[in-house]
PDB file of C-alpha atoms in Angstrom:
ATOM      1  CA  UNK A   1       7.941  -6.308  14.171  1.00  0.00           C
ATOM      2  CA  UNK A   2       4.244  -7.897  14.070  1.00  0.00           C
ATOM      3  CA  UNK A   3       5.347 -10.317  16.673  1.00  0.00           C
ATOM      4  CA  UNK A   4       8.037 -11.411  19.081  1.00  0.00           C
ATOM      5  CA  UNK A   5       9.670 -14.173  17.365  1.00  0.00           C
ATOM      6  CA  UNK A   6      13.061 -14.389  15.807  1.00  0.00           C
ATOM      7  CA  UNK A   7      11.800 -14.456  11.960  1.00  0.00           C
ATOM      8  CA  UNK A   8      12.934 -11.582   9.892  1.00  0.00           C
ATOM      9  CA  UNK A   9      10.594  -8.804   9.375  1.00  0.00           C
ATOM     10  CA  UNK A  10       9.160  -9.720   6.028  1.00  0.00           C
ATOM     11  CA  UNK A  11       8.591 -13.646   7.286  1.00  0.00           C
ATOM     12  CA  UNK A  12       6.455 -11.998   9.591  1.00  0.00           C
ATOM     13  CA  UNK A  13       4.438  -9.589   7.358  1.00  0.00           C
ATOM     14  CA  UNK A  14       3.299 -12.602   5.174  1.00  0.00           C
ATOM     15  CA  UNK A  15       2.165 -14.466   8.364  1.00  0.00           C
ATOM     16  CA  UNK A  16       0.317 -11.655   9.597  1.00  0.00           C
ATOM     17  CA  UNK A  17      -1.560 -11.215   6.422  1.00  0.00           C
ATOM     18  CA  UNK A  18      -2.401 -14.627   6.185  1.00  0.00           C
ATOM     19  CA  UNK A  19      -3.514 -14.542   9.414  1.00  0.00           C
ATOM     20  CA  UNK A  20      -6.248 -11.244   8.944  1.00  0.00           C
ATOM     21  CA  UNK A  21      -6.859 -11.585   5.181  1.00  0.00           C
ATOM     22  CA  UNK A  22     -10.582 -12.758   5.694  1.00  0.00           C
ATOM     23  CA  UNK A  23     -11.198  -9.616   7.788  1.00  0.00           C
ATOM     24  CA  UNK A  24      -8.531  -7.183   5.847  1.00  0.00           C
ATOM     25  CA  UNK A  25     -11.223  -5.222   3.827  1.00  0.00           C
ATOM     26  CA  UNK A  26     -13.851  -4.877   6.200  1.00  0.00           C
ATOM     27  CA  UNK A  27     -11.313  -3.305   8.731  1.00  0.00           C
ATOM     28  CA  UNK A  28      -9.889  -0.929   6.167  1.00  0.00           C
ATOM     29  CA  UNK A  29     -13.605   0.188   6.413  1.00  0.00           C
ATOM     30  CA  UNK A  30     -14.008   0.538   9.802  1.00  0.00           C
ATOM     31  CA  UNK A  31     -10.733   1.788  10.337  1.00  0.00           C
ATOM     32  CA  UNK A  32     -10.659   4.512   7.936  1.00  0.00           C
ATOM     33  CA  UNK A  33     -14.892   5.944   8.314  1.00  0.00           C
ATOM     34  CA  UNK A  34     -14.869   4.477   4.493  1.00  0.00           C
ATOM     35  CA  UNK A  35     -12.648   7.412   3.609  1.00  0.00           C
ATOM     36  CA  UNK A  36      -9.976   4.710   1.977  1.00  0.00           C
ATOM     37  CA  UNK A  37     -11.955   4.847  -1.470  1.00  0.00           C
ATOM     38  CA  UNK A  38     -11.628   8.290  -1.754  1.00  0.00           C
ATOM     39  CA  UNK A  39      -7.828   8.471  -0.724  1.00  0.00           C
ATOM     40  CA  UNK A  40      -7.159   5.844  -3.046  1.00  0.00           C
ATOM     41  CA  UNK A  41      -8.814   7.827  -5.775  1.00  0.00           C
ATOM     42  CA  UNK A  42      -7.323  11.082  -4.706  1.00  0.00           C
ATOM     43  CA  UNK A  43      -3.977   9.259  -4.867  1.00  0.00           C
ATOM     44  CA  UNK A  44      -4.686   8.126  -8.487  1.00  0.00           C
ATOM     45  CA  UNK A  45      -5.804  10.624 -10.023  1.00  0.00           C
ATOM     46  CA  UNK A  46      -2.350  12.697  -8.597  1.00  0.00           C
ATOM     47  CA  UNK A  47      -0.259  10.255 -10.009  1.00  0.00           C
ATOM     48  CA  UNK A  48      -1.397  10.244 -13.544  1.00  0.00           C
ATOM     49  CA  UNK A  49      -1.545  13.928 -13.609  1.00  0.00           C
ATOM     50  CA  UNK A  50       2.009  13.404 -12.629  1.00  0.00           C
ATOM     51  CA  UNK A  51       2.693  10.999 -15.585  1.00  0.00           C
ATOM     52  CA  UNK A  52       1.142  13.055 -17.596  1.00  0.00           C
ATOM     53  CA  UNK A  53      -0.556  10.208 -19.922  1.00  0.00           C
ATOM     54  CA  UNK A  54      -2.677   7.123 -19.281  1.00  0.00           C
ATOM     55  CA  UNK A  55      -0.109   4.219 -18.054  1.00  0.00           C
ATOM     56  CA  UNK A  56       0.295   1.271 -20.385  1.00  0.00           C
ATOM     57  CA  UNK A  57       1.667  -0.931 -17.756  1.00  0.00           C
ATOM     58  CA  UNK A  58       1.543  -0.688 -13.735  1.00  0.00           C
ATOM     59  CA  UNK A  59       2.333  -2.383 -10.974  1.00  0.00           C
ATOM     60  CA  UNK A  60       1.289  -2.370  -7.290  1.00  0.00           C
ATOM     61  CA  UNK A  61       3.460  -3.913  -4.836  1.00  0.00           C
ATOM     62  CA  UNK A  62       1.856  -4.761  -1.315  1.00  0.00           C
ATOM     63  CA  UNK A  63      -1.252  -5.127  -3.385  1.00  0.00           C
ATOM     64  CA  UNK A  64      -3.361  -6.875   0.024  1.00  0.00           C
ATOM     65  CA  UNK A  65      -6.777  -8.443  -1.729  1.00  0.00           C
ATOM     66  CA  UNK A  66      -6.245  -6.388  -4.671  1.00  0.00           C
ATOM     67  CA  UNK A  67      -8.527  -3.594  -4.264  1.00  0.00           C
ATOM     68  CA  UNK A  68      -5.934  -1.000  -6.007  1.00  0.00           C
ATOM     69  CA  UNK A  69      -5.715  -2.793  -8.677  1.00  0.00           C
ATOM     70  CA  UNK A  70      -9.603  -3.072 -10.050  1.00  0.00           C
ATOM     71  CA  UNK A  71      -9.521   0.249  -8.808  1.00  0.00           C
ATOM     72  CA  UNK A  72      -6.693   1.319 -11.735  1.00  0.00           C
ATOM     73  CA  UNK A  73      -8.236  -1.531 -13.971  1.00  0.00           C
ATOM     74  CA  UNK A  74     -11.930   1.099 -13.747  1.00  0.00           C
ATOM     75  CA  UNK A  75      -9.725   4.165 -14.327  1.00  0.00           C
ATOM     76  CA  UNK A  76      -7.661   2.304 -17.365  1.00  0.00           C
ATOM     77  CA  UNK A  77      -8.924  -0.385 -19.075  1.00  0.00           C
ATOM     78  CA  UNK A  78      -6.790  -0.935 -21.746  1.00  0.00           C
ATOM     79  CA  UNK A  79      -3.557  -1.249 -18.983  1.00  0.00           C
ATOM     80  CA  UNK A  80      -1.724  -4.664 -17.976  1.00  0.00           C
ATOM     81  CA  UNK A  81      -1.569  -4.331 -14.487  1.00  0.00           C
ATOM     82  CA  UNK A  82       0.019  -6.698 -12.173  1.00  0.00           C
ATOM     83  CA  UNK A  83      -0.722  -6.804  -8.727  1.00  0.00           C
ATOM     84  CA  UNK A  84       1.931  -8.455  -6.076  1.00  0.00           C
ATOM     85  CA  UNK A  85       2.522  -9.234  -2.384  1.00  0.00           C
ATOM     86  CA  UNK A  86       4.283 -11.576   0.130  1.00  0.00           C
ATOM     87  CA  UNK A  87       0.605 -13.023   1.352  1.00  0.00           C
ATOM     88  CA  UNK A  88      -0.380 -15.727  -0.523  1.00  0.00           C
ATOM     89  CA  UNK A  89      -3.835 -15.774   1.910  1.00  0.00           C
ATOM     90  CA  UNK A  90      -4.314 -11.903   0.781  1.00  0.00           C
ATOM     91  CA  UNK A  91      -3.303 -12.747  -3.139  1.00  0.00           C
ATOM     92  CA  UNK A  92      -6.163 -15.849  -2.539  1.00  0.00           C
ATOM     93  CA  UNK A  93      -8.945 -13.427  -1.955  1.00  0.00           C
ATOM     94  CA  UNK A  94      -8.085 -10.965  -4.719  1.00  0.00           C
ATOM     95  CA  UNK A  95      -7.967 -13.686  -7.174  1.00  0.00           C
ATOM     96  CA  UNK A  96     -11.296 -14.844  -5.854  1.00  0.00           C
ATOM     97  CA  UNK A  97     -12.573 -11.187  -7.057  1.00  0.00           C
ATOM     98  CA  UNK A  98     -10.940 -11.561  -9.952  1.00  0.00           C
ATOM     99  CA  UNK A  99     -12.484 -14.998 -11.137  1.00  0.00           C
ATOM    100  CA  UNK A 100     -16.237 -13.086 -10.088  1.00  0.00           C
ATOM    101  CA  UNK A 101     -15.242  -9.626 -12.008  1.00  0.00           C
ATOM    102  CA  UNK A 102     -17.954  -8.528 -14.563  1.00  0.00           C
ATOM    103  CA  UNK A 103     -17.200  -8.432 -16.897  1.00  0.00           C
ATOM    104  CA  UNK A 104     -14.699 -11.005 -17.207  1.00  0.00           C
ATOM    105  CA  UNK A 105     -11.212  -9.753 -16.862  1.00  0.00           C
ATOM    106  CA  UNK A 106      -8.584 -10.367 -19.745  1.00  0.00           C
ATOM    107  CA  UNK A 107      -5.531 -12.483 -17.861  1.00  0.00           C
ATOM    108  CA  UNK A 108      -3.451 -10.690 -19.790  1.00  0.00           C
ATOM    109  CA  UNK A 109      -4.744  -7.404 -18.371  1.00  0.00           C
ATOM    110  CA  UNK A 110      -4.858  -8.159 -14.929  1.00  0.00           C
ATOM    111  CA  UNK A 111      -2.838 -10.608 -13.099  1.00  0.00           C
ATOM    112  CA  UNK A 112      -1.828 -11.314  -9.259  1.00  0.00           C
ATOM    113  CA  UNK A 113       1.711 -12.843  -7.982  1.00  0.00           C
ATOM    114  CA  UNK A 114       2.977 -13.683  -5.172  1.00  0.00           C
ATOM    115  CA  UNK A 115       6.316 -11.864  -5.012  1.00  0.00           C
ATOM    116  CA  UNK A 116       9.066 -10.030  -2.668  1.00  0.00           C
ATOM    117  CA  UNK A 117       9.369  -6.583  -3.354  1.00  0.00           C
ATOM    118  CA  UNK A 118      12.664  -6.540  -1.754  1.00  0.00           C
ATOM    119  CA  UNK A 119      13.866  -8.583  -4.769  1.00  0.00           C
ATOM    120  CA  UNK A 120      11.026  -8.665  -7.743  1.00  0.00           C
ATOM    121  CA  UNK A 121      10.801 -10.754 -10.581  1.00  0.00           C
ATOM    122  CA  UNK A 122      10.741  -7.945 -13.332  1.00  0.00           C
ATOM    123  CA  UNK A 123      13.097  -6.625 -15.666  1.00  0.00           C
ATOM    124  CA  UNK A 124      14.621  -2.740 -15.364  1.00  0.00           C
ATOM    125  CA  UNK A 125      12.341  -0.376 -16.927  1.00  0.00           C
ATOM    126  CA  UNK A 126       9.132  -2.253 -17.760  1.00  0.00           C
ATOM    127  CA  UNK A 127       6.168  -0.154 -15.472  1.00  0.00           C
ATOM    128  CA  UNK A 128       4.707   3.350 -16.452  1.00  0.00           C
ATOM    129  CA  UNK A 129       3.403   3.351 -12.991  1.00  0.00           C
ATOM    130  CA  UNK A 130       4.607   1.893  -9.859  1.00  0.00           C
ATOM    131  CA  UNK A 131       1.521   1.868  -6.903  1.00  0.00           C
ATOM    132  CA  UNK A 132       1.874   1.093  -3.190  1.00  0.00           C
ATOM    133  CA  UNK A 133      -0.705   1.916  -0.585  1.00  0.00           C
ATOM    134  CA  UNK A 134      -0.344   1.746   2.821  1.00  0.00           C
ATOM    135  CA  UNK A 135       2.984  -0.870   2.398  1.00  0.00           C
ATOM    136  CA  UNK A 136       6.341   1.007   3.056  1.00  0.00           C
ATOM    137  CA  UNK A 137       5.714   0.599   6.300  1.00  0.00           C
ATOM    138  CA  UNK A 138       5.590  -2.964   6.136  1.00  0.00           C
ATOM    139  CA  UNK A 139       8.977  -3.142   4.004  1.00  0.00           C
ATOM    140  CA  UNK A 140      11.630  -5.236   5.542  1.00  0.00           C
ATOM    141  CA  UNK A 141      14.337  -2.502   4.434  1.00  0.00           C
ATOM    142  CA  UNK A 142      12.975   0.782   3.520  1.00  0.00           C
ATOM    143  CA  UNK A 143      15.823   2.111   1.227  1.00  0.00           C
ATOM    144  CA  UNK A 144      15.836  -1.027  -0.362  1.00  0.00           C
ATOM    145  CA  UNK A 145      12.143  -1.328  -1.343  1.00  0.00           C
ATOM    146  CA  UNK A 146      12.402   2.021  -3.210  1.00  0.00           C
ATOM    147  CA  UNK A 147      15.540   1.277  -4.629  1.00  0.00           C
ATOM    148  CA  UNK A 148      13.921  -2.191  -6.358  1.00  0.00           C
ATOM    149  CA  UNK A 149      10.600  -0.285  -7.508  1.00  0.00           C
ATOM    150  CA  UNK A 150      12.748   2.559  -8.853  1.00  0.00           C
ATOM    151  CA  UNK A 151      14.531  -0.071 -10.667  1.00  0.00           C
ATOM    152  CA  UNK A 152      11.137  -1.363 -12.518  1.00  0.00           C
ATOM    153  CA  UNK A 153       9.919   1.733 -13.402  1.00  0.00           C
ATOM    154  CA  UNK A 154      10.354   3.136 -16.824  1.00  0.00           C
ATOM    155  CA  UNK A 155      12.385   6.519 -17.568  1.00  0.00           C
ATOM    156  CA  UNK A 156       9.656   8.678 -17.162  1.00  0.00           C
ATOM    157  CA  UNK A 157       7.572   6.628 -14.929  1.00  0.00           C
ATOM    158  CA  UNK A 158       5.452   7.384 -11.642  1.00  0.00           C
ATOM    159  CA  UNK A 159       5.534   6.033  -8.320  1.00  0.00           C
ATOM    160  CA  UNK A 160       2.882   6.749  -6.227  1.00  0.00           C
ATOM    161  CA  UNK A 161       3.101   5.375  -2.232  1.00  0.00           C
ATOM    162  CA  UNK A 162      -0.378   6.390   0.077  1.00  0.00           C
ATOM    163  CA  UNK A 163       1.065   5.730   3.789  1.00  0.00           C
ATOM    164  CA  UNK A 164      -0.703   5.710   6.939  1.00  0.00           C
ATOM    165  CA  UNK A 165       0.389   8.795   9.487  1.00  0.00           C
ATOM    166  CA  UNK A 166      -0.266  10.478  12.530  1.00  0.00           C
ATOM    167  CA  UNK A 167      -1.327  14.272  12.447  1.00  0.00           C
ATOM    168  CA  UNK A 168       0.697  17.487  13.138  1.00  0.00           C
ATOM    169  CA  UNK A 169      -1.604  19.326  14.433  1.00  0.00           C
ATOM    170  CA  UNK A 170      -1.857  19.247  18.802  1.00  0.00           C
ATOM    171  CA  UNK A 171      -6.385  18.195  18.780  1.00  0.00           C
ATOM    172  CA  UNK A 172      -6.263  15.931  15.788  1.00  0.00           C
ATOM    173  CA  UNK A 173      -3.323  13.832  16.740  1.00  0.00           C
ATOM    174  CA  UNK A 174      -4.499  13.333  20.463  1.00  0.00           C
ATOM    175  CA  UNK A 175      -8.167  12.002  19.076  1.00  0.00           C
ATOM    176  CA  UNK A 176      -6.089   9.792  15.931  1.00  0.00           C
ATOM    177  CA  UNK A 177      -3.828   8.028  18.944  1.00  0.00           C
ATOM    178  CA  UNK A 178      -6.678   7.537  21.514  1.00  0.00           C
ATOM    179  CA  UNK A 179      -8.547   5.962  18.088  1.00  0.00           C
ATOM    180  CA  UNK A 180      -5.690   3.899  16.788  1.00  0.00           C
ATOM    181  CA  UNK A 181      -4.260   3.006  20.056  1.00  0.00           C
ATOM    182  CA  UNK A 182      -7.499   1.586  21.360  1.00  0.00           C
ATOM    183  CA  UNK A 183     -10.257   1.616  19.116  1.00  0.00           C
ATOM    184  CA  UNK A 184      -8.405  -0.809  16.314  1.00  0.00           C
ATOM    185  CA  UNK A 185      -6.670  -3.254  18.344  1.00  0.00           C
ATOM    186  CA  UNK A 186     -10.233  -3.970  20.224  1.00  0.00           C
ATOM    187  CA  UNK A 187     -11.973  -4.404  16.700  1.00  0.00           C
ATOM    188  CA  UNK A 188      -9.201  -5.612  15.134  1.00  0.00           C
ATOM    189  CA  UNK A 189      -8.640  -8.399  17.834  1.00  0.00           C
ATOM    190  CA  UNK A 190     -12.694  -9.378  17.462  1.00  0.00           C
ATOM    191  CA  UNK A 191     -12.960  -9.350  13.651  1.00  0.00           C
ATOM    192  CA  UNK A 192      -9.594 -10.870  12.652  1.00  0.00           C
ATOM    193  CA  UNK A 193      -8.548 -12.923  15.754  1.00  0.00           C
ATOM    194  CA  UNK A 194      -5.356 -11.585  16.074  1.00  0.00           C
ATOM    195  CA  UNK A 195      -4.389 -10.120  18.830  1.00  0.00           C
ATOM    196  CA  UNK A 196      -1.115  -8.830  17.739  1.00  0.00           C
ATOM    197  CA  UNK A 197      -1.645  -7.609  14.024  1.00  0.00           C
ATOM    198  CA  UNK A 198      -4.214  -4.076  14.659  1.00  0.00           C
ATOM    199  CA  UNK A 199      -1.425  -3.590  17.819  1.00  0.00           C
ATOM    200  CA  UNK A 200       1.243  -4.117  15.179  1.00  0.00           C
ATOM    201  CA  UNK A 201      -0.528  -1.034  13.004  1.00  0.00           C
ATOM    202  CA  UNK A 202      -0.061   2.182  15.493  1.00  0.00           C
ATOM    203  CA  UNK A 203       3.530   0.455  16.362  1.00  0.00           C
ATOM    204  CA  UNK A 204       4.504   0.728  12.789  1.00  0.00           C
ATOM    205  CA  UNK A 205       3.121   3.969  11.958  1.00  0.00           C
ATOM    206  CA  UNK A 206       4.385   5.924  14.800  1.00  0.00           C
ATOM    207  CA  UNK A 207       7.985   3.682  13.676  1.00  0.00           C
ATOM    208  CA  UNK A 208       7.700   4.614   9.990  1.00  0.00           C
ATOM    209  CA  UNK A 209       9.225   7.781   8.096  1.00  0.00           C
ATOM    210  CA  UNK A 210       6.743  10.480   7.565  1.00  0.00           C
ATOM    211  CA  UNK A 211       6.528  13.689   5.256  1.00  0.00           C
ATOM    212  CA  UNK A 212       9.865  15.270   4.676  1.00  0.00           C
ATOM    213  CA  UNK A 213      11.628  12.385   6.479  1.00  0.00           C
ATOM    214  CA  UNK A 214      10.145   9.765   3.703  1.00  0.00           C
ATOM    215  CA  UNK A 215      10.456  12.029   0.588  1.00  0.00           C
ATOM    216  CA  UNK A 216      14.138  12.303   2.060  1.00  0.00           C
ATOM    217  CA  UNK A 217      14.212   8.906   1.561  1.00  0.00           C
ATOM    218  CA  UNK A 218      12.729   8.558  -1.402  1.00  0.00           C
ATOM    219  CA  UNK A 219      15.164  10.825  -2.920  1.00  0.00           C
ATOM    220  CA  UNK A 220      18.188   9.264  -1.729  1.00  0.00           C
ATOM    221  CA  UNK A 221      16.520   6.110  -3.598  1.00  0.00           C
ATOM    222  CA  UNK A 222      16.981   7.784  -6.663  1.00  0.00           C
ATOM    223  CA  UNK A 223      13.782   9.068  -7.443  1.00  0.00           C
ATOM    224  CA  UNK A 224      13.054  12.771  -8.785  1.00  0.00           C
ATOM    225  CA  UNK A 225      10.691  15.360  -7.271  1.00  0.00           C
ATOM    226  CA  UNK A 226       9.635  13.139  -4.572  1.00  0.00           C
ATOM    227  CA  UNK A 227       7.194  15.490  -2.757  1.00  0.00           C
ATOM    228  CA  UNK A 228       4.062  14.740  -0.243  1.00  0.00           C
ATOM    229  CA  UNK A 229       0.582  15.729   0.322  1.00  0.00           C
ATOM    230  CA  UNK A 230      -1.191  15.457   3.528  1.00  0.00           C
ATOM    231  CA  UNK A 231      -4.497  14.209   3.378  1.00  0.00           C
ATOM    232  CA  UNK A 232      -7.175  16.170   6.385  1.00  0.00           C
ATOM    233  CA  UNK A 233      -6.732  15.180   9.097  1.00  0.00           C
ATOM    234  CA  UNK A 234      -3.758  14.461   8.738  1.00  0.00           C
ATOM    235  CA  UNK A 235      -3.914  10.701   8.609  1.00  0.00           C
ATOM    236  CA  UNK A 236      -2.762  10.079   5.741  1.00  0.00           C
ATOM    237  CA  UNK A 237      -0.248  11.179   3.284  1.00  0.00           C
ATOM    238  CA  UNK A 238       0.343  10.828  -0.251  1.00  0.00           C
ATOM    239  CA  UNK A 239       3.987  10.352  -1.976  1.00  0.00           C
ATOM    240  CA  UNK A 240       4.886  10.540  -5.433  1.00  0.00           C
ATOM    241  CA  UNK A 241       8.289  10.623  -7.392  1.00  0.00           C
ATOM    242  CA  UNK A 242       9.380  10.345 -10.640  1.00  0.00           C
ATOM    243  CA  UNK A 243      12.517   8.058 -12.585  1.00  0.00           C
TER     244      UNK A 243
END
């Protein structure tokens, strides 16, 4: 849990966010070296090789201050994406960057919501391509989340989830621990002035399913061929899985 009250998880989550949005994407900076970009990209570019065909329509869930989805909207112009998440502080700064995109995006192209994905207002089968980075970890029930984005995608259809994790290997995981333990809950308390949110982030990822134990999950969702890739060093991985 972010904090120590009684709310349920996801009551929480959206207060947190609110609470760090105007710092969100200069920590994901400092926090990942600037190495987020080219995750993201690597993630991409896996996912659609996956699909096998550009994506008409896509969705990311947990979509923050939107970054993901200009990201896709670069890589496929001609795609309706909607971007969605619990914050409506987060959702205010990616509509911000959309309103100052150059060119000027179509609305019917790109579009943010503010939306649960425990419970989303789409109908079965409408998304190509269902994106989520660094989220899961963040749902209020696991299982659930996947089973709801399964739902949404189309028979055929991608999902692609880039999570936060610690390392395997003995020398990188004792430096990512001493770095996320107190390196990003100092920063993170100075930049976003919450003490409890950049605490909140090791907590969660050391908490979350990782690897084999999320593709398990993943499978048991209902997805197909749910399979990782760990990004050096470790740090990362990358999940996809097909309806």
């Amino acid at each position: 849990m972010p904090y120590e009250e009684g709310k349920a998880k996801g009551q929480q989550v959206e207060t947190m966010f609110d609470s760090i949005a105007p710092a969100y994407d200069l920590m994901n900076s400092c926090m990942s070296l600037g190495m987020h970009t080219h995750w993201r990209n690597l993630a991409l570019k896996m996912a659609v090789d996956r699909l096998g065909h550009p994506p008409g329509r896509i969705l990311d869930v947990a979509t923050g201050t939107g970054d993901l989805v200009f990201a896709l909207h670069r890589r496929h112009p001609r795609a309706a994406i909607t971007g969605i998440d619990l914050s409506d502080g987060m959702l205010s700064i990616a509509r911000r960057k959309l309103a100052e995109h150059e060119p000027p995006a179509d609305p019917s192209q790109l579009r943010f919501m503010q939306a649960d994905c425990m419970d989303m207002p789409f109908d079965d089968d409408t998304f190509d391509l269902v994106t989520v980075a660094y989220g899961v970890r963040n749902f209020e029930d696991t299982r659930r989340g996947y089973a709801e984005m399964l739902r949404v995608l189309r028979p055929g259809g991608v999902l692609c989830v880039v999570e936060l994790s610690e390392p395997t290997a003995w020398l990188p995981r004792m430096a990512y621990k001493a770095y996320t333990r107190g390196f990003i809950p100092v920063a993170g308390r100075l930049l976003s002035g919450d003490p409890r949110a950049y605490s909140y982030l090791h907590e969660s990822i050391e908490a979350a399913p990782q690897r084999a134990a999320m593709t398990g999950i993943m499978t048991e969702a209902g997805l197909r061929d749910a399979s990782f890739r760990s990004v050096f060093p470790g740090a990362v991985c990358i999940y996809l899985g097909s309806k």
